[in-house]
Short mmCIF file of C-alpha atoms in Angstrom, two decimals:
data_model
loop_
_atom_site.label_atom_id
_atom_site.label_comp_id
_atom_site.label_asym_id
_atom_site.label_seq_id
_atom_site.Cartn_x
_atom_site.Cartn_y
_atom_site.Cartn_z
CA MET A 1 159.73 171.40 100.60
CA SER A 2 157.19 170.96 102.73
CA ASP A 3 155.62 174.38 102.33
CA LEU A 4 156.29 174.00 98.41
CA HIS A 5 154.10 170.40 99.44
CA SER A 6 151.51 172.34 100.23
CA ARG A 7 150.95 174.80 97.90
CA MET A 8 151.04 172.27 95.59
CA ALA A 9 148.86 170.20 96.74
CA PRO A 10 145.63 172.21 96.35
CA ARG A 11 146.51 172.86 92.81
CA VAL A 12 146.60 169.06 91.07
CA ARG A 13 142.91 169.54 90.74
CA GLU A 14 143.36 172.17 88.26
CA LEU A 15 146.84 170.78 87.31
CA THR A 16 144.50 167.59 86.46
CA SER A 17 141.96 169.56 84.00
CA ALA A 18 144.66 171.56 82.32
CA VAL A 19 146.92 167.98 81.42
CA VAL A 20 144.02 166.05 79.84
CA ALA A 21 142.62 169.44 78.02
CA ARG A 22 145.93 169.73 75.89
CA CYS A 23 145.79 166.62 75.46
CA ALA A 24 142.47 166.38 73.83
CA ALA A 25 143.79 169.43 72.62
CA GLU A 26 146.87 168.46 70.77
CA ILE A 27 147.40 163.96 70.51
CA PRO A 28 145.11 162.70 67.42
CA PHE A 29 144.04 160.03 70.32
CA TYR A 30 142.85 161.48 73.08
CA ARG A 31 140.36 164.21 70.39
CA ASP A 32 139.24 161.42 69.21
CA LEU A 33 137.71 159.56 72.57
CA PRO A 34 134.54 159.65 74.44
CA PRO A 35 133.81 162.92 76.59
CA GLU A 36 132.86 160.59 79.47
CA ILE A 37 136.29 158.56 79.08
CA LEU A 38 138.35 161.63 79.15
CA SER A 39 136.57 162.87 82.22
CA GLY A 40 136.20 159.83 83.96
CA GLU A 41 139.62 157.16 83.61
CA VAL A 42 142.18 159.66 81.85
CA THR A 43 141.15 162.23 84.35
CA ARG A 44 141.76 159.45 86.92
CA SER A 45 144.73 158.16 85.53
CA VAL A 46 146.42 161.98 85.30
CA SER A 47 145.95 162.56 88.66
CA ALA A 48 147.26 159.71 89.97
CA VAL A 49 150.37 160.76 88.22
CA LEU A 50 150.06 163.83 90.04
CA ALA A 51 149.90 163.02 92.89
CA MET A 52 153.05 160.65 92.60
CA LEU A 53 155.09 163.83 91.41
CA LEU A 54 153.40 165.73 94.53
CA ARG A 55 154.87 163.44 96.96
CA THR A 56 158.61 164.14 95.70
CA LEU A 57 158.27 167.76 96.57
CA ARG A 58 158.24 165.78 100.39
CA GLY A 59 161.57 164.38 99.56
CA HIS A 60 160.05 160.89 99.17
CA ASP A 61 160.87 157.99 95.78
CA ALA A 62 159.19 159.55 93.06
CA VAL A 63 158.01 155.52 92.42
CA GLY A 64 157.58 152.46 94.37
CA PRO A 65 156.79 149.81 93.65
CA GLY A 66 153.54 149.59 93.66
CA ASP A 67 152.85 152.98 91.79
CA LEU A 68 155.62 151.22 88.41
CA THR A 69 152.67 148.35 88.65
CA ARG A 70 150.41 150.01 88.32
CA ILE A 71 152.34 152.40 85.93
CA ILE A 72 152.84 149.41 83.59
CA GLU A 73 148.85 147.87 84.01
CA TRP A 74 148.13 151.60 83.04
CA SER A 75 150.22 151.91 80.13
CA ALA A 76 149.42 148.41 78.61
CA ARG A 77 145.71 149.02 79.18
CA ARG A 78 146.17 151.98 76.78
CA ALA A 79 148.08 149.74 74.65
CA GLU A 80 145.02 147.15 75.02
CA GLU A 81 142.96 150.15 73.40
CA ARG A 82 145.45 150.76 70.31
CA LEU A 83 146.97 154.04 72.58
CA PRO A 84 150.33 154.06 70.22
CA LEU A 85 153.10 154.70 72.08
CA GLU A 86 153.79 157.93 71.02
CA ALA A 87 151.20 159.59 72.05
CA ALA A 88 151.29 157.82 75.67
CA VAL A 89 154.91 159.60 75.51
CA SER A 90 153.39 162.63 74.41
CA ALA A 91 150.85 162.80 77.31
CA TYR A 92 153.51 162.00 79.42
CA LEU A 93 156.07 165.17 78.74
CA ILE A 94 152.64 167.01 78.20
CA GLY A 95 152.22 166.55 82.38
CA ALA A 96 155.81 167.17 83.06
CA GLU A 97 155.94 170.72 81.47
CA VAL A 98 152.29 171.16 82.63
CA TRP A 99 153.37 170.32 86.25
CA TRP A 100 156.85 172.31 85.81
CA ARG A 101 155.08 175.46 85.07
CA ALA A 102 153.20 174.90 88.04
CA LEU A 103 156.35 174.59 90.39
CA THR A 104 158.33 177.51 88.68
CA GLU A 105 155.32 179.62 89.89
CA ALA A 106 154.81 178.67 93.16
CA ALA A 107 158.63 177.19 94.48
CA GLY A 108 160.23 180.12 96.23
CA PRO A 109 164.35 180.36 96.13
CA GLY A 110 165.91 176.99 96.63
CA GLU A 111 163.19 175.02 96.04
CA LEU A 112 162.62 174.55 92.45
CA ALA A 113 165.75 172.24 91.86
CA GLU A 114 165.37 169.70 94.48
CA ALA A 115 161.44 169.63 92.68
CA GLY A 116 163.06 169.30 89.13
CA GLU A 117 165.30 166.90 90.19
CA GLY A 118 162.51 164.96 92.11
CA LEU A 119 160.51 165.57 88.28
CA LEU A 120 162.92 164.15 85.98
CA GLY A 121 163.43 161.28 89.00
CA TYR A 122 159.70 160.23 88.22
CA LEU A 123 160.59 160.28 84.53
CA ARG A 124 163.69 158.72 84.64
CA THR A 125 161.51 155.81 86.15
CA ALA A 126 158.21 156.05 84.30
CA MET A 127 158.84 155.99 80.84
CA PRO A 128 160.97 152.91 80.27
CA ALA A 129 158.19 150.88 81.90
CA VAL A 130 155.83 153.17 80.13
CA ALA A 131 157.90 151.91 77.02
CA LEU A 132 158.33 148.62 77.71
CA ALA A 133 154.67 147.58 78.69
CA HIS A 134 153.61 149.30 75.15
CA GLN A 135 156.09 147.41 73.40
CA GLN A 136 155.14 143.75 74.92
CA ALA A 137 150.83 144.84 74.35
CA GLN A 138 151.57 145.79 71.60
CA GLU A 139 153.23 142.18 70.40
CA ASP A 140 151.00 140.38 71.88
CA ILE A 141 148.31 142.45 70.03
CA ARG A 142 149.98 142.10 66.56
CA SER A 143 150.08 138.62 67.33
CA GLU A 144 146.26 138.01 68.08
CA ASP A 145 145.65 140.08 65.18
CA LYS A 146 147.51 138.30 62.90
CA ARG A 147 146.16 135.18 63.93
CA VAL A 148 142.55 136.59 63.16
CA ARG A 149 143.82 137.31 59.80
CA ARG A 150 145.13 133.78 58.93
CA ALA A 151 141.75 132.44 60.55
CA LEU A 152 139.51 135.21 57.67
CA ILE A 153 141.48 134.43 54.97
CA GLY A 154 141.59 130.31 55.75
CA ALA A 155 137.77 130.73 56.06
CA LEU A 156 137.33 132.36 52.69
CA LEU A 157 139.48 130.41 51.02
CA SER A 158 137.70 127.64 51.99
CA GLY A 159 134.42 129.30 51.49
CA ARG A 160 133.57 128.68 55.17
CA PRO A 161 131.38 131.72 57.35
CA TYR A 162 133.65 134.74 57.73
CA GLU A 163 131.68 137.27 58.57
CA SER A 164 132.51 137.21 62.86
CA LEU A 165 136.17 136.84 62.17
CA ALA A 166 136.44 139.80 59.44
CA GLU A 167 134.71 141.78 62.68
CA ALA A 168 137.17 140.27 64.89
CA ALA A 169 139.74 141.49 62.51
CA GLY A 170 138.23 144.85 61.88
CA VAL A 171 138.88 144.06 57.80
CA GLU A 172 135.30 144.97 55.69
CA VAL A 173 135.44 142.44 53.05
CA GLY A 174 133.78 143.98 49.56
CA GLN A 175 132.35 142.01 46.81
CA ALA A 176 134.82 141.46 44.52
CA HIS A 177 138.82 139.65 44.98
CA GLU A 178 141.92 139.35 43.47
CA VAL A 179 142.81 136.04 44.60
CA VAL A 180 146.83 136.25 43.89
CA LEU A 181 149.08 133.78 44.07
CA PHE A 182 153.07 134.50 44.10
CA ASP A 183 156.46 132.41 43.68
CA PHE A 184 159.18 134.32 45.06
CA GLY A 185 161.60 131.49 44.88
CA GLN A 186 164.36 130.81 47.09
CA PRO A 187 164.85 132.28 50.05
CA ALA A 188 161.68 133.25 50.68
CA PRO A 189 161.37 137.41 51.41
CA PRO A 190 160.98 138.81 54.83
CA ALA A 191 156.85 138.75 55.29
CA ARG A 192 156.96 141.59 56.64
CA LEU A 193 158.78 143.58 53.52
CA VAL A 194 156.47 141.25 51.66
CA GLN A 195 152.93 142.71 53.11
CA SER A 196 154.51 146.28 53.82
CA ALA A 197 154.55 146.77 50.13
CA MET A 198 151.20 145.28 49.76
CA ASP A 199 149.94 147.21 52.18
CA ALA A 200 151.39 150.38 50.48
CA HIS A 201 150.22 149.48 47.32
CA THR A 202 146.76 149.14 47.87
CA GLY A 203 146.42 151.89 50.69
CA SER A 204 144.91 149.86 53.03
CA LEU A 205 145.67 146.03 54.92
CA VAL A 206 146.32 143.28 52.85
CA LEU A 207 144.68 139.58 53.44
CA MET A 208 147.53 137.16 52.87
CA ASP A 209 148.32 133.40 53.69
CA HIS A 210 152.48 134.21 53.88
CA VAL A 211 152.97 130.95 54.04
CA ASP A 212 150.80 129.38 50.87
CA GLY A 213 152.32 132.98 49.26
CA VAL A 214 148.46 133.71 47.85
CA ALA A 215 146.64 136.93 48.84
CA LEU A 216 143.64 138.71 48.44
CA LEU A 217 143.38 142.15 46.53
CA PRO A 218 140.39 143.75 46.94
CA ASP A 219 138.17 145.64 44.48
CA GLY A 220 139.84 148.20 42.40
CA CYS A 221 143.20 147.08 42.95
CA PRO A 222 144.29 144.88 40.02
CA PRO A 223 147.54 142.88 40.46
CA GLU A 224 149.77 143.39 36.97
CA PRO A 225 151.44 146.95 39.19
CA LEU A 226 151.03 144.74 42.61
CA ALA A 227 153.79 142.35 40.93
CA ASP A 228 155.94 144.60 39.32
CA ARG A 229 156.31 146.97 42.71
CA LEU A 230 157.16 143.14 44.72
CA ALA A 231 159.80 142.29 42.08
CA ASP A 232 161.92 145.97 43.11
CA VAL A 233 161.19 145.66 46.59
CA VAL A 234 162.38 141.97 46.65
CA GLY A 235 165.01 142.54 44.08
CA ARG A 236 164.21 139.99 41.88
CA PRO A 237 161.67 138.96 39.48
CA LEU A 238 158.70 136.31 39.98
CA LEU A 239 155.75 134.10 39.08
CA VAL A 240 152.14 136.05 39.94
CA ALA A 241 149.03 133.68 39.41
CA ALA A 242 145.92 135.95 39.31
CA ALA A 243 141.76 134.96 39.17
CA LEU A 244 138.99 137.18 40.10
CA ALA A 245 136.30 136.68 42.37
CA GLU A 246 133.09 138.16 41.98
CA GLU A 247 132.09 138.12 45.41
CA PRO A 248 133.24 136.26 48.38
CA ALA A 249 131.43 133.06 47.62
CA ARG A 250 133.62 132.68 44.41
CA ILE A 251 136.86 133.42 45.80
CA PRO A 252 137.56 128.93 46.59
CA GLU A 253 137.19 128.93 43.03
CA ALA A 254 138.81 131.35 41.91
CA ALA A 255 142.28 130.39 44.59
CA ARG A 256 141.78 126.56 42.37
CA GLU A 257 142.11 128.69 38.98
CA ALA A 258 145.15 131.01 40.73
CA ARG A 259 146.64 127.82 42.05
CA ALA A 260 146.33 125.28 38.60
CA VAL A 261 147.94 128.53 36.28
CA MET A 262 150.96 128.35 38.78
CA GLU A 263 151.23 125.09 38.11
CA LEU A 264 151.70 124.87 34.73
CA VAL A 265 153.10 127.49 33.85
CA ARG A 266 156.07 126.41 36.74
CA ARG A 267 155.72 123.21 34.56
CA LEU A 268 156.29 124.94 31.62
CA GLY A 269 159.34 126.58 32.46
CA ARG A 270 157.22 129.97 31.93
CA PRO A 271 159.41 133.76 32.43
CA PRO A 272 158.87 135.60 35.88
CA GLY A 273 155.28 137.80 34.77
CA LEU A 274 151.93 137.50 35.81
CA TYR A 275 149.64 135.13 34.13
CA ARG A 276 146.03 134.67 34.19
CA PHE A 277 143.96 131.55 33.42
CA ASP A 278 143.57 133.35 29.28
CA ASP A 279 147.38 133.13 29.06
CA VAL A 280 147.72 129.55 29.22
CA LEU A 281 144.40 128.55 27.91
CA LEU A 282 145.95 125.85 24.74
CA GLU A 283 148.23 125.01 27.24
CA HIS A 284 145.55 123.88 29.99
CA GLN A 285 143.80 121.99 27.17
CA LEU A 286 147.39 120.71 26.50
CA ALA A 287 147.91 119.20 29.42
CA ARG A 288 145.15 116.78 29.36
CA PRO A 289 147.13 113.75 28.95
CA GLY A 290 146.34 111.29 26.40
CA ALA A 291 147.41 110.15 22.76
CA GLY A 292 147.24 113.69 21.49
CA LEU A 293 150.14 114.86 24.16
CA SER A 294 151.79 112.26 22.83
CA ARG A 295 151.41 112.39 19.43
CA LEU A 296 152.14 116.40 19.61
CA ALA A 297 154.98 116.41 21.97
CA ALA A 298 156.39 113.16 18.75
CA LYS A 299 156.62 116.17 16.40
CA LEU A 300 160.02 117.17 17.35
CA ALA A 301 161.51 113.80 17.96
CA PRO A 302 164.21 115.00 15.04
CA LEU A 303 165.46 117.44 17.28
CA ASP A 304 166.09 115.32 19.94
CA GLY A 305 170.03 114.92 18.28
CA HIS A 306 169.98 118.94 17.98
CA PRO A 307 169.31 120.20 21.25
CA HIS A 308 170.48 123.59 20.38
CA LEU A 309 167.92 123.60 17.46
CA LEU A 310 165.19 122.19 20.31
CA GLU A 311 166.57 125.39 22.32
CA THR A 312 166.15 127.72 19.51
CA LEU A 313 162.49 126.81 18.27
CA ARG A 314 161.38 127.17 22.33
CA ALA A 315 162.95 130.68 22.62
CA PHE A 316 161.13 131.75 19.59
CA VAL A 317 157.74 130.81 20.73
CA HIS A 318 158.08 132.05 23.89
CA ARG A 319 158.57 135.25 22.46
CA GLY A 320 155.93 134.69 19.89
CA HIS A 321 158.04 134.40 16.82
CA ASN A 322 159.60 137.99 17.35
CA ARG A 323 162.83 137.40 15.49
CA ARG A 324 165.25 140.07 16.97
CA ARG A 325 164.26 139.17 20.39
CA THR A 326 164.66 135.90 19.83
CA ALA A 327 168.42 136.33 18.88
CA LEU A 328 168.91 138.42 21.59
CA ASP A 329 167.59 136.44 23.90
CA LEU A 330 169.70 133.15 22.49
CA HIS A 331 172.73 135.94 22.18
CA ILE A 332 173.24 134.54 18.52
CA HIS A 333 173.56 136.46 15.56
CA ARG A 334 169.48 136.91 13.03
CA ASN A 335 171.38 135.04 10.42
CA THR A 336 172.51 132.10 12.58
CA LEU A 337 168.32 132.41 14.02
CA ASP A 338 167.13 131.98 10.62
CA TYR A 339 169.27 129.24 9.74
CA ARG A 340 168.58 127.26 12.63
CA LEU A 341 165.00 127.83 12.34
CA ARG A 342 165.28 126.61 8.04
CA ARG A 343 167.12 123.71 10.14
CA VAL A 344 163.78 122.92 12.21
CA SER A 345 161.49 123.12 9.50
CA LEU A 346 163.78 120.82 7.52
CA LEU A 347 164.29 118.17 10.12
CA THR A 348 160.21 118.30 11.64
CA GLY A 349 158.71 118.77 7.58
CA LEU A 350 156.66 121.69 9.99
CA ASP A 351 157.40 124.79 8.08
CA LEU A 352 157.13 128.30 10.47
CA ALA A 353 156.41 130.27 7.55
CA VAL A 354 152.83 128.44 6.78
CA PRO A 355 150.33 129.54 9.73
CA ALA A 356 148.64 126.12 10.52
CA GLN A 357 152.45 124.40 10.86
CA ALA A 358 153.89 127.37 12.92
CA ARG A 359 151.00 126.30 15.42
CA LEU A 360 150.99 123.01 14.92
CA LEU A 361 154.57 122.96 16.39
CA GLU A 362 153.81 126.03 18.79
CA ALA A 363 151.66 123.09 20.36
CA ALA A 364 154.04 120.51 20.42
CA VAL A 365 156.90 122.50 21.79
CA THR A 366 154.38 122.60 24.95
CA ALA A 367 153.26 119.25 24.58
CA ARG A 368 157.12 118.56 25.12
CA ASP A 369 157.41 120.81 27.95
CA LEU A 370 154.65 118.75 29.93
CA ALA A 371 155.84 115.42 29.25
CA ARG A 372 159.06 115.83 30.62
CA SER A 373 157.48 117.97 33.62
#
């Protein structure tokens, strides 16, 4: 094997150049590196690996303790530079292929098998170390990225300076944003599942505080389709409140609006769906305490002894006076529904067939729901 070593040693520089050239041609990460990085740091790393392989041709261990430390250090550094693990593995395999082809050209009878064992021994030791170093470094990076993104959305929601955080997070903060508040119910779905669904929907990284359930959607990404998509992903309907911020400085105001809307629809027991301020504008005004709210709620006092009538009226109001849908929701016949509604009008003295009185009954339902929440 010492003869094979002497034949391969002069070729290390040539083979290093071949490996670097193939990495630049075949692996997107390396293709995008500046030429000075390829000819500098990348070339030195490849040359050091080939030197380790060269040592195996003299019967030495492919990877000693010091070599393993260097491999782990290189891999961690590449991971910190955002080299994907699959790109690192591809680079090592390209190097192994180039080295093996050169061995087949230079090896004499009986030399190739032992040289191949040395190459495989190197890969068997180096590849797990590369993968482990990458995974640990990427976990550290992800943790730091999450920390910076949490700080960024916190700054945007509170109106603090955010520019340096956006730069550190690699996030471009545009002008308009939809501030969206989610109520997934319990148990809460995995944060990674929700984040992945939002990122896939928008085609970009969505800033979200998963503890408070608030997200900032970039301009041009309406929240209505996203709400439907998330309901499908988590397997259950959800409450969503949204408010538009026309510029970053308006995000805190939009967040307060979305929270007010969410609080109101929760108090009213509204069905799952997406709500904006205009959807609960009347309810927002009615929610203000005072004599008017109490008097409105009192309009339904005659129904206190008839909970089925109150339930029917509430369903009728929530369905926008759609009798067919109300009957389906309550699992009753249309004739039964009509009878109950006539009883409501008789007991309250307010006729649902008269628009002004129907509006008063609607307001009374809201006032009663607010009073009991």
